[in-house]
Short mmCIF file of C-alpha atoms in Angstrom, two decimals:
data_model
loop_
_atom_site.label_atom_id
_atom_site.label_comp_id
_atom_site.label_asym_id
_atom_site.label_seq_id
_atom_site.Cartn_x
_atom_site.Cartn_y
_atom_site.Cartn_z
CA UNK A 20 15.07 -15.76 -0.37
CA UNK A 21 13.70 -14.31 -3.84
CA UNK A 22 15.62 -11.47 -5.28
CA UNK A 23 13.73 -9.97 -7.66
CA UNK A 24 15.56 -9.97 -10.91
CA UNK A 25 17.59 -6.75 -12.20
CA UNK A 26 15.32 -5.11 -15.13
CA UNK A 27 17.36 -2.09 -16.66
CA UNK A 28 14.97 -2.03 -19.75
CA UNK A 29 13.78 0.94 -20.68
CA UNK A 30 9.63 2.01 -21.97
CA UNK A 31 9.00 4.72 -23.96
CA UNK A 32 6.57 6.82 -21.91
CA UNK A 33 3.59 7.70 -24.09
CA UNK A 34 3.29 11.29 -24.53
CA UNK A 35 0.03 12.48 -24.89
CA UNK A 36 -1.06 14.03 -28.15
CA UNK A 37 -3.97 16.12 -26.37
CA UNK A 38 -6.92 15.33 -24.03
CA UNK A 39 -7.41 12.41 -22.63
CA UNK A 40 -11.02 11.05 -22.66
CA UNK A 41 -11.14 7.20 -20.98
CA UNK A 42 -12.67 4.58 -19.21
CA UNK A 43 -10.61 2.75 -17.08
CA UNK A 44 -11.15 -0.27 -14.92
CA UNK A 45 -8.51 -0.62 -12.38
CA UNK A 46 -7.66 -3.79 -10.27
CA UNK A 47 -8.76 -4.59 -6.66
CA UNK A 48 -7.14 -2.71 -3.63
CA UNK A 49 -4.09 -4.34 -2.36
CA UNK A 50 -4.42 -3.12 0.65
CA UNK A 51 -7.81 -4.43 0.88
CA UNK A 52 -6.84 -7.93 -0.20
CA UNK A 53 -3.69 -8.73 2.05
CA UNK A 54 -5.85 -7.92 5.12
CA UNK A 55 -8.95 -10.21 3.56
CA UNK A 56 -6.38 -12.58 3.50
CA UNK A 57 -5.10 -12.57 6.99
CA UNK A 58 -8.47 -12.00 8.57
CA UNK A 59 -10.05 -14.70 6.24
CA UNK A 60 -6.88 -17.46 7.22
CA UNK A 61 -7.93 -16.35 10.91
CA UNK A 62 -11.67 -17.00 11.07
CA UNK A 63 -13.80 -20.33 12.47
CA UNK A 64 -14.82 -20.96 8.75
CA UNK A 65 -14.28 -20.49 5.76
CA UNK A 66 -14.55 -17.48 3.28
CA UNK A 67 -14.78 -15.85 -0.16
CA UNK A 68 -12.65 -12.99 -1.11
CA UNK A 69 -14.66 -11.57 -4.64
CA UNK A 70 -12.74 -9.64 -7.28
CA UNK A 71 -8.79 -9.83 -5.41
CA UNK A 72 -6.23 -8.22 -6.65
CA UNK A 73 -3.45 -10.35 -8.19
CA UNK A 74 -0.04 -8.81 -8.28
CA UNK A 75 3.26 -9.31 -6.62
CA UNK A 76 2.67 -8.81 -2.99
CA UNK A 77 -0.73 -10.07 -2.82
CA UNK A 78 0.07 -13.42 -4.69
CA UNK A 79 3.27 -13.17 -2.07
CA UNK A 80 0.52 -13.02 1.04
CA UNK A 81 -1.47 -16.01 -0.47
CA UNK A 82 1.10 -18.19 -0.91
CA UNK A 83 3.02 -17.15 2.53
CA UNK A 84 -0.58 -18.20 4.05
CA UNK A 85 -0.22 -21.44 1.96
CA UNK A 86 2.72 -22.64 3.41
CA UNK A 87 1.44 -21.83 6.91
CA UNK A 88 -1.42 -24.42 6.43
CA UNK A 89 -4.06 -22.13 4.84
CA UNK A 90 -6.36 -23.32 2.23
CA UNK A 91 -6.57 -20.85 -0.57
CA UNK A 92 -8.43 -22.05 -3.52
CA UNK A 93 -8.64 -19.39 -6.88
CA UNK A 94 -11.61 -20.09 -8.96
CA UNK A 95 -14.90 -18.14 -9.77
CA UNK A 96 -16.95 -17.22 -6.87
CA UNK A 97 -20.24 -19.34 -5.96
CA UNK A 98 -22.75 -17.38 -8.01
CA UNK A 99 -20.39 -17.23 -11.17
CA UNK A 100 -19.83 -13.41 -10.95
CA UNK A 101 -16.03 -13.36 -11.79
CA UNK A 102 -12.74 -13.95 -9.83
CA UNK A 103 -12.97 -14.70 -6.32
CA UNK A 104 -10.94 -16.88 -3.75
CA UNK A 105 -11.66 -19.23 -1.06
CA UNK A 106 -10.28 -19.07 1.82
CA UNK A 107 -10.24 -22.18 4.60
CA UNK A 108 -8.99 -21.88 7.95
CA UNK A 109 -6.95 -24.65 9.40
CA UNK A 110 -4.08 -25.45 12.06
CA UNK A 111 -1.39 -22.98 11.30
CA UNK A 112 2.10 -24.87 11.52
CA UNK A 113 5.36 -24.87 11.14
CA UNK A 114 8.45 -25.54 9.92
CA UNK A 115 7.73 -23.27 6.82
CA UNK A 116 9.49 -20.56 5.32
CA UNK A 117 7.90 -17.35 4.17
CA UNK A 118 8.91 -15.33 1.13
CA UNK A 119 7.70 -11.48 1.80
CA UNK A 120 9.45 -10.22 -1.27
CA UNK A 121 9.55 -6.38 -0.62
CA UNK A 122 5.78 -6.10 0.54
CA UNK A 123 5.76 -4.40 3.70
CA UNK A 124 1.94 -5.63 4.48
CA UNK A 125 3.81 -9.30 4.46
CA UNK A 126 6.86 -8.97 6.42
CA UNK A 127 4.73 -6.87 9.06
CA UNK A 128 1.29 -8.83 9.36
CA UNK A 129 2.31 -12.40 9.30
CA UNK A 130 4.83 -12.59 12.13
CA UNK A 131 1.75 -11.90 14.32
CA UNK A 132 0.38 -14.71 12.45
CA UNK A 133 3.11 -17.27 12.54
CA UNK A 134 3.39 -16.86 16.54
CA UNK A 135 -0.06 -18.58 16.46
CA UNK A 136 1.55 -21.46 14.28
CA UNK A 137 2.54 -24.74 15.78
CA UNK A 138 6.54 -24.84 14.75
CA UNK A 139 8.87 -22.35 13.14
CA UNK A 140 8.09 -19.79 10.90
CA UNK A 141 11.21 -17.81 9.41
CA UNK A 142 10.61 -14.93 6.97
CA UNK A 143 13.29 -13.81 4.48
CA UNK A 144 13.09 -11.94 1.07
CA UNK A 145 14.22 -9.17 -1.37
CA UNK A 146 17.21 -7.13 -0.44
CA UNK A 147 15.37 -4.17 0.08
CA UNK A 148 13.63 -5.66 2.53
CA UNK A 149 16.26 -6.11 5.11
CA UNK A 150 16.61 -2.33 5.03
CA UNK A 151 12.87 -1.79 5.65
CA UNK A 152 11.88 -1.38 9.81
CA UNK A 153 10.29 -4.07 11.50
CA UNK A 154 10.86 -3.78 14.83
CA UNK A 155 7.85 -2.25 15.75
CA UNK A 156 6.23 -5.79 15.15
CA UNK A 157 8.98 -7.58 16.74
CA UNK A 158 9.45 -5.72 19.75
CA UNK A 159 5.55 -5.70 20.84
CA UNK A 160 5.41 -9.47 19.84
CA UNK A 161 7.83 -10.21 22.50
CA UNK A 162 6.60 -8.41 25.22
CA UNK A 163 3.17 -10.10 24.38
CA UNK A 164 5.13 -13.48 24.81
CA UNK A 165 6.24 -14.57 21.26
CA UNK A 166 9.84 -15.95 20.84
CA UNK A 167 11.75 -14.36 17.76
CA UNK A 168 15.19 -14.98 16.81
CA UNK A 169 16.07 -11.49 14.47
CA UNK A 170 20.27 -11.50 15.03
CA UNK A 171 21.00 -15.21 13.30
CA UNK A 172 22.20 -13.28 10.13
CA UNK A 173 21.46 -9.81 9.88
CA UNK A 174 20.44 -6.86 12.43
CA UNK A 175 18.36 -6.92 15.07
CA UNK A 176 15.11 -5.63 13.92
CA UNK A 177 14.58 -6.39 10.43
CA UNK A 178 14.81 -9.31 8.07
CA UNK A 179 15.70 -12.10 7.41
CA UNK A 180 14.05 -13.81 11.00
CA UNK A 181 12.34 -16.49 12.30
CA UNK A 182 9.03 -16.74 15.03
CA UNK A 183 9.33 -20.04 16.77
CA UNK A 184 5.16 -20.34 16.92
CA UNK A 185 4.04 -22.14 19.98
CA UNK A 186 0.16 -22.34 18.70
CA UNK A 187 -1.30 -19.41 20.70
CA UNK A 188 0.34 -16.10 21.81
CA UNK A 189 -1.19 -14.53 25.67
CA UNK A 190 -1.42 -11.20 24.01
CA UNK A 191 -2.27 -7.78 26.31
CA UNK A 192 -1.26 -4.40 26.64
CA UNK A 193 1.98 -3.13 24.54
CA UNK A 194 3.44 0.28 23.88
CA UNK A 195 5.03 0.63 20.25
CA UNK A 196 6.24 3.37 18.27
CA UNK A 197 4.60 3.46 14.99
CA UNK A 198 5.76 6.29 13.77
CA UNK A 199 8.07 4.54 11.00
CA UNK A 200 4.74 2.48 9.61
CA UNK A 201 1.21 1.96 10.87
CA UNK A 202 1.53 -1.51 9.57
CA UNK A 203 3.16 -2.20 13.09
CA UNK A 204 -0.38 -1.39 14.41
CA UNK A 205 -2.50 -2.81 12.10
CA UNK A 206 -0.03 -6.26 12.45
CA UNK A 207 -0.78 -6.41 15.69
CA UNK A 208 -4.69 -5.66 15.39
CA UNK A 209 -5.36 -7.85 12.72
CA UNK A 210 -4.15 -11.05 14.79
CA UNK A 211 -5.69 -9.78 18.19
CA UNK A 212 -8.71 -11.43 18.19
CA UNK A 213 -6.48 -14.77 18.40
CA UNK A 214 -4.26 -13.74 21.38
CA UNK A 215 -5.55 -15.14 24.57
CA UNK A 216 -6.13 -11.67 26.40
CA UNK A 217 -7.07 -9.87 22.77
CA UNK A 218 -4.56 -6.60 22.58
CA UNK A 219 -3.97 -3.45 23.57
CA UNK A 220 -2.09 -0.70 20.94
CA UNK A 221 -0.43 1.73 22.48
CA UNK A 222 1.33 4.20 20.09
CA UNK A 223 3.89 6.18 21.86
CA UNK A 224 6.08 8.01 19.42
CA UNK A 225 6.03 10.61 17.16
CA UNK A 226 3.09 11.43 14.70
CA UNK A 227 1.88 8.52 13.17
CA UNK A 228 1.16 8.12 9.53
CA UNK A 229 -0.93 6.69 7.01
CA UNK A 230 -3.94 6.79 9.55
CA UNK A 231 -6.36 5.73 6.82
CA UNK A 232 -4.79 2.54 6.48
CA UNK A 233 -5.58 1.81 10.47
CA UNK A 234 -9.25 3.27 10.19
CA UNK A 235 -9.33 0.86 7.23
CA UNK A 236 -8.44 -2.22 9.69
CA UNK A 237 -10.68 -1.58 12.28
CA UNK A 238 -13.74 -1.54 9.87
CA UNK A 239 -12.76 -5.14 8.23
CA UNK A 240 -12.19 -6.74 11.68
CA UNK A 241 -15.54 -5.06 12.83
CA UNK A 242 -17.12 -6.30 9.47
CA UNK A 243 -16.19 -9.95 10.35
CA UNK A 244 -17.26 -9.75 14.30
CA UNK A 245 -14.53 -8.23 15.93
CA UNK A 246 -14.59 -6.04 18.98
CA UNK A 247 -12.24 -3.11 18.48
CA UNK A 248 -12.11 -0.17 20.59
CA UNK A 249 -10.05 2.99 18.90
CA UNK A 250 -9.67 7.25 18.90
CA UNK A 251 -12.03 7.69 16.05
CA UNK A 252 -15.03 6.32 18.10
CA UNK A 253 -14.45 8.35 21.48
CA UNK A 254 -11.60 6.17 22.99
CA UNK A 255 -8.31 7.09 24.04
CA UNK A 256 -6.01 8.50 21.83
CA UNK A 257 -2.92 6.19 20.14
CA UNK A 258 -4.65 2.96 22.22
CA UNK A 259 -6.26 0.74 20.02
CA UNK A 260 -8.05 -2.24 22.21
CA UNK A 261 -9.19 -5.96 20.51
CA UNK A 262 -11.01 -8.25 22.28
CA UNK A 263 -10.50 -11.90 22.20
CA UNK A 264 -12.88 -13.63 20.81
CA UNK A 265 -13.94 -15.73 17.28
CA UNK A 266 -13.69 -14.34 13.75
CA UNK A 267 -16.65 -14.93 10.95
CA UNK A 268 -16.16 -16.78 7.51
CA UNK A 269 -17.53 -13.55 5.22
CA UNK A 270 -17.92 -12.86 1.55
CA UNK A 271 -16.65 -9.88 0.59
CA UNK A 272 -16.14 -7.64 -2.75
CA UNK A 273 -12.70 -5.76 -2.42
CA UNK A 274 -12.71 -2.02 -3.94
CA UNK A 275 -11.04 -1.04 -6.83
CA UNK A 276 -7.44 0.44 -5.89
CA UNK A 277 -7.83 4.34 -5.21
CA UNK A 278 -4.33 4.62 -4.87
CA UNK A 279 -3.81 3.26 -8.28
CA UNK A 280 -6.12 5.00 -10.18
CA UNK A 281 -3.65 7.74 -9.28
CA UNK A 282 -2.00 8.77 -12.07
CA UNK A 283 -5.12 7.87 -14.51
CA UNK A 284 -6.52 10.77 -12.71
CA UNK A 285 -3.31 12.45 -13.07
CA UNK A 286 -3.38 12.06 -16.82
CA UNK A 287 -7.10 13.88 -17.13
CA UNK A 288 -5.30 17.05 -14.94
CA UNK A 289 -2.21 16.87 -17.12
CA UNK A 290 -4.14 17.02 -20.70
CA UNK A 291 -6.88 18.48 -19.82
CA UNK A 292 -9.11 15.82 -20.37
CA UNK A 293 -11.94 13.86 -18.65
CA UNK A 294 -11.39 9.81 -17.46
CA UNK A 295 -13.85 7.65 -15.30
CA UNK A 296 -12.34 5.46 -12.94
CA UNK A 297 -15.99 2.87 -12.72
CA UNK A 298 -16.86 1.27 -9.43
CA UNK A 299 -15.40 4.47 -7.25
CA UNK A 300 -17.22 3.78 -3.72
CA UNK A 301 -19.15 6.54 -2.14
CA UNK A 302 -17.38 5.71 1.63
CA UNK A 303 -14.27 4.47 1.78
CA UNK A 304 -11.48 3.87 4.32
CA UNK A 305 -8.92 4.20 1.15
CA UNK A 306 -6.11 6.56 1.16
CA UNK A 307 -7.02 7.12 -2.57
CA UNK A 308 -10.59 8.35 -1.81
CA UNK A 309 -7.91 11.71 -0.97
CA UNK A 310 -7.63 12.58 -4.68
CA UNK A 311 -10.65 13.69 -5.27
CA UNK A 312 -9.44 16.95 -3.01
CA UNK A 313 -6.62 17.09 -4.14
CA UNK A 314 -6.38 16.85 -7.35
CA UNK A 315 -9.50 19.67 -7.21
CA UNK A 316 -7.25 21.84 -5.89
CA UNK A 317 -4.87 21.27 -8.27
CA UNK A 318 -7.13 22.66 -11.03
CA UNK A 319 -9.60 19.89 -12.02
CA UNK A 320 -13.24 18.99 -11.03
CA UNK A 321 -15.06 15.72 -10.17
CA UNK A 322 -18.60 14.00 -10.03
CA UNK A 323 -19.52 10.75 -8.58
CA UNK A 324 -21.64 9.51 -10.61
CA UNK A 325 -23.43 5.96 -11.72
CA UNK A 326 -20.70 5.10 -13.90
CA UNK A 327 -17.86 5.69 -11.49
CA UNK A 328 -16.07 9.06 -10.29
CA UNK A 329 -15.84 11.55 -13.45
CA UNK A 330 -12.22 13.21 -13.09
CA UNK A 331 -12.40 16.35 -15.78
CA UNK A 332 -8.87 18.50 -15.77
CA UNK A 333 -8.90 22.15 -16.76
CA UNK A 334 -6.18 22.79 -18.56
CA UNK A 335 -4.42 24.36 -16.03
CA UNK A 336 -2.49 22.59 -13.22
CA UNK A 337 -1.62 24.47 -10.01
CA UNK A 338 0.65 24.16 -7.09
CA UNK A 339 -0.31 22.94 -4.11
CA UNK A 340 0.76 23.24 -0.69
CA UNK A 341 -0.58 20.28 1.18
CA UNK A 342 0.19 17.80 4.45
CA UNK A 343 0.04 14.33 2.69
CA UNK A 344 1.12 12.51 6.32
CA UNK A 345 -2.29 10.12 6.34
CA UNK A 346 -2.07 9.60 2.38
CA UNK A 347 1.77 9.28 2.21
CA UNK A 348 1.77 6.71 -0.77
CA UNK A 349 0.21 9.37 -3.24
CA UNK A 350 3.39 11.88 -2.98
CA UNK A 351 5.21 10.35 -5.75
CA UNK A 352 2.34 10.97 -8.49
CA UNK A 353 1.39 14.38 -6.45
CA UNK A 354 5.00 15.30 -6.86
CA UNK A 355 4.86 14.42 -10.48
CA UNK A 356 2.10 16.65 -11.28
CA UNK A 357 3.45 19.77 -9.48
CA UNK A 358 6.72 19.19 -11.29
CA UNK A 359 3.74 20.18 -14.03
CA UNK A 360 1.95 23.11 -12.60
CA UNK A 361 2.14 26.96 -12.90
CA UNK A 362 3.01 27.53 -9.33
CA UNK A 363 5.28 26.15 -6.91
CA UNK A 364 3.83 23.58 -4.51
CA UNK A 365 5.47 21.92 -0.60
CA UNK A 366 4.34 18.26 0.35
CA UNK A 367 4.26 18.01 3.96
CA UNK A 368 4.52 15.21 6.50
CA UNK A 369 6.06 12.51 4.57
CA UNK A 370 9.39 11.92 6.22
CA UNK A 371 8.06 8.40 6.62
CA UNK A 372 8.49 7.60 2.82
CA UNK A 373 12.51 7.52 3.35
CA UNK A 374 11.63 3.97 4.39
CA UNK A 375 9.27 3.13 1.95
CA UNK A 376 10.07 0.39 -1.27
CA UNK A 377 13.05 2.98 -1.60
CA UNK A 378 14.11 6.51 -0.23
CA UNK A 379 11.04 8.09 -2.28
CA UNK A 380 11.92 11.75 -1.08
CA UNK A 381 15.59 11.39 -2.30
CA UNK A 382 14.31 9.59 -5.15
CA UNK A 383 11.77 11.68 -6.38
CA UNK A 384 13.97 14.63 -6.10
CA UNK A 385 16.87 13.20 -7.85
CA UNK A 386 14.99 11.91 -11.33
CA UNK A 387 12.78 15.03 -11.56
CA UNK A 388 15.80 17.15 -11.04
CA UNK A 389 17.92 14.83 -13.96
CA UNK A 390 14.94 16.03 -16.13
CA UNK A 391 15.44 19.61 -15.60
CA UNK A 392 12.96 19.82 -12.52
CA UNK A 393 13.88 22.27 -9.42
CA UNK A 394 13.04 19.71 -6.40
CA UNK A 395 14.26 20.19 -2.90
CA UNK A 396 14.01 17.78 0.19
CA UNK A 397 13.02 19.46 2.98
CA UNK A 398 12.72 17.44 6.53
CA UNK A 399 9.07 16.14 6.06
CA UNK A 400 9.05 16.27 2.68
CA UNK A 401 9.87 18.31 -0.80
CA UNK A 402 9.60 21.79 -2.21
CA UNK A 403 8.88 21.74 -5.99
CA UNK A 404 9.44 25.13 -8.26
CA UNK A 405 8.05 24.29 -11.93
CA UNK A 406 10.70 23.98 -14.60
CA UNK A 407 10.45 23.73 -18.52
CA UNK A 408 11.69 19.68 -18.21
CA UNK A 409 13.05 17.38 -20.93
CA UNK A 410 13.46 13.83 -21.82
CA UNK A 411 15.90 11.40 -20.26
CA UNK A 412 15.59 8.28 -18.56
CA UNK A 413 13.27 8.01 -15.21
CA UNK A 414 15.19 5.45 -12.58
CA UNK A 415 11.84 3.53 -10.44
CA UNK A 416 14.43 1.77 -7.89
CA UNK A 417 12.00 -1.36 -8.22
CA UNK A 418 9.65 1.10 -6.54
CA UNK A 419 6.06 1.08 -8.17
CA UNK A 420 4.78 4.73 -7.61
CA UNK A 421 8.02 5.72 -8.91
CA UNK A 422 7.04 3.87 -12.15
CA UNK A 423 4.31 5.58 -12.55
CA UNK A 424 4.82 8.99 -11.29
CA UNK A 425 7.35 8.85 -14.74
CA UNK A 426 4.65 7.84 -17.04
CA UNK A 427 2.79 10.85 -15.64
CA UNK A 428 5.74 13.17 -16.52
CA UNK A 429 6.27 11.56 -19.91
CA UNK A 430 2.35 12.54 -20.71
CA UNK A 431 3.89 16.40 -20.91
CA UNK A 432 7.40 16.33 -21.47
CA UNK A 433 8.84 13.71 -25.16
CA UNK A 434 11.58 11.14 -24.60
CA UNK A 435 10.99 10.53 -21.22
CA UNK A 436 11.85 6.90 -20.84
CA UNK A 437 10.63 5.06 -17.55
CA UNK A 438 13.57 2.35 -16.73
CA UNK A 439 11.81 -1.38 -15.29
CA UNK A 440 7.97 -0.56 -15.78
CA UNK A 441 7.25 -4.21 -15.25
CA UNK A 442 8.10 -3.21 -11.09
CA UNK A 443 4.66 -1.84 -11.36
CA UNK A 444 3.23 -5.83 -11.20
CA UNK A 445 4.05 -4.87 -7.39
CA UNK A 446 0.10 -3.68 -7.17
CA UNK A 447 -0.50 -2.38 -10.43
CA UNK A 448 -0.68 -5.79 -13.12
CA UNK A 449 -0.85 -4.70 -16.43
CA UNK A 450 -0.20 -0.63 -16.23
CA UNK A 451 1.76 -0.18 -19.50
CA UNK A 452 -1.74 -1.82 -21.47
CA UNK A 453 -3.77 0.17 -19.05
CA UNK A 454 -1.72 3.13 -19.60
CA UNK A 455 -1.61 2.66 -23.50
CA UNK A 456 -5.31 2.01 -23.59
CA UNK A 457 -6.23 4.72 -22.53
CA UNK A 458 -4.29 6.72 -24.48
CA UNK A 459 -5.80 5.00 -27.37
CA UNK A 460 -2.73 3.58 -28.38
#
């Protein structure tokens, strides 16, 4: 296991000193690259992965795939056009051990994986991460005839365990309730094409979140010759259907990060200024694409243009009232700009994020509030009344979004100081020079 180190340091937020006008380039989608990864390590031959994004969890999936038997090799792509990986398929074996950190697209897409391995796989990792659900994954891999031992050390369910691989898995139907994570579908979808019989998602519990995330896996197995059957294309709803069958080598260019260029958008609506996020694509199955609503409502404007999407603020930041259920992972910088606004604003459908990197709800509310903020939890999600805040120290609970949904804050309010920035290497490499830069600082 690798506990990530305590880091109780403490970074002056940069307060803006009026309106922001920037270019910035942000890094690859992790999303994006941990399923290239997967799908790539599960094709007939090999492939390139073009512009990845390197960062905790998605140097934690390469390296997980490593030890599995996967060829990655980092280099420049074959017509010399910048950073790109190889990726070449071989036997996936065992005995290895897997290091997920506290990346939930790890610990829930490679035990699919490792029950195609030859040998034992066992997965361990951050301390957070044996609080973080996982038997969604577990459950439906042993009904489609994968044996799991999850009880040697801690509860049954979650971390640390261990998928004795016996180099193919008869797959089929399954019933699951996803309604903790839609990684426990995607898991299972990404690996189907392997299975024997394919699989069959069922999703039998409550709503389920984060649906952009699942749209976004259907498209990349389609892309790489995958048969996938699912509700957006006239099928049955909650059943998701893959059909055996082999997966193609491909080269492909991941997007920027949506989701990251949060709370550079954030800082145009807070100061009233104008920044273009370059490379912005016109469809996308990215939660992020969401912000350009959003934040729209929230009183600023935006163009897609040929340099990128052109994010202008107004000067003037409402409240919002807004269901966030399929976009979950922007509440923390949406929440940081309505602590902001003129008008009170309730973020809906997020229970969800109480099992996120941390309790995001209770932690958003409680470091807002220590600033002077007025934030209530409500059962899917928080109630936030504008306050006049002040400085203090932001707590990020090794949580990224928490990270930066301070440095938002600290763009309006002095002294607000953001404790262990550097958990922002999670997805975001680099974000205090980002930040900085485009301050001009």
């Amino acid at each position: 296991m690798t506990e990530t180190p305590a880091n109780t340091a403490l970074w002056p937020a940069p307060h803006a000193s009026g309106a922001v006008t920037a270019t910035v380039h942000v890094p690859g989608s992790k999303s994006v690259t941990n399923r290239a990864l997967v799908l790539a390590a599960l094709a007939a031959e090999p492939g390139w992965l073009r512009r990845p994004l390197r960062s905790r969890d998605t140097l934690l999936m390469a390296s997980a795939l490593r030890t599995m038997g996967v060829g990655i090799e980092e280099g420049v792509g074959p017509d010399g056009s910048g950073e790109a990986w190889r990726v070449i398929p071989s036997g996936l074996r065992g005995p290895a051990t897997v290091d997920v950190g506290n990346a939930g697209t790890v610990m829930r897409f490679l035990p699919p994986v490792a029950a195609l391995a030859d040998g034992p796989i066992r997965f361990d990792g951050d301390p957070r991460s044996y609080e973080r659900p996982l038997n969604g994954v577990i459950d439906a891999l042993r009904v489609l005839g994968a044996r799991i031992d999850d009880t040697t050390v801690g509860a049954p369910g979650a971390l640390p365990l261990t998928v004795h691989g016996g180099g193919a898995l008869e797959g089929g139907r399954v019933e699951i309730d996803a309604s903790s994570s839609s990684q426990f579908v995607s898991a299972l979808l990404l690996s189907g094409p392997r299975f024997n019989q394919g699989v069959e998602v069922r999703h039998v519990g409550g709503a389920l979140p984060s649906m952009p995330h699942i749209r976004m896996t259907v498209d990349m197995l389609r892309a790489i010759g995958a048969q996938v059957d699912e509700p957006e294309s006239g099928g049955e709803p909650n059943v998701w259907r893959v059909t055996p069958g082999a997966l193609l080598g491909r080269d492909l260019t991941v997007e920027p990060d949506l989701s990251n260029a949060q709370p550079f958008l954030a800082a145009a609506l807070v100061t009233g200024g104008t920044v273009t996020i370059p490379d912005w694509p016109t469809r996308t199955t990215q939660p992020g694409d969401a912000l350009r609503q959003i934040f729209t409502e929230m009183g600023g404007s935006c163009e897609l243009t040929e340099q990128g999407l052109v994010f202008t603020g107004s000067g003037s930041i409402h409240g919002i009232d807004v269901d966030l259920g399929e976009v979950g992972e922007l509440t923390p910088g949406i929440a940081a700009v309505a602590a902001l606004a003129d008008s009170p604003s309730t973020l809906r459908g997020v229970a969800h994020l109480r099992l996120h990197e941390t309790d995001r709800l209770a932690a958003l509310t409680k470091e807002i509030n220590e600033l002077g903020g007025d934030v209530t939890e409500t059962a899917d999600g928080l109630h936030i009344r504008p306050r006049r805040l002040h400085g203090g120290v932001f707590h990020t609970y090794d949580d990224h979004r928490m990270a930066t949904a301070g440095a938002i804050i600290g763009l309006a309010v002095k002294d607000v100081q953001i404790e262990n920035v550097a958990t922002t290497a999670k997805t975001l490499p680099d974000f205090p020079e980002l930040w900085t830069g485009m301050l001009g600082n």
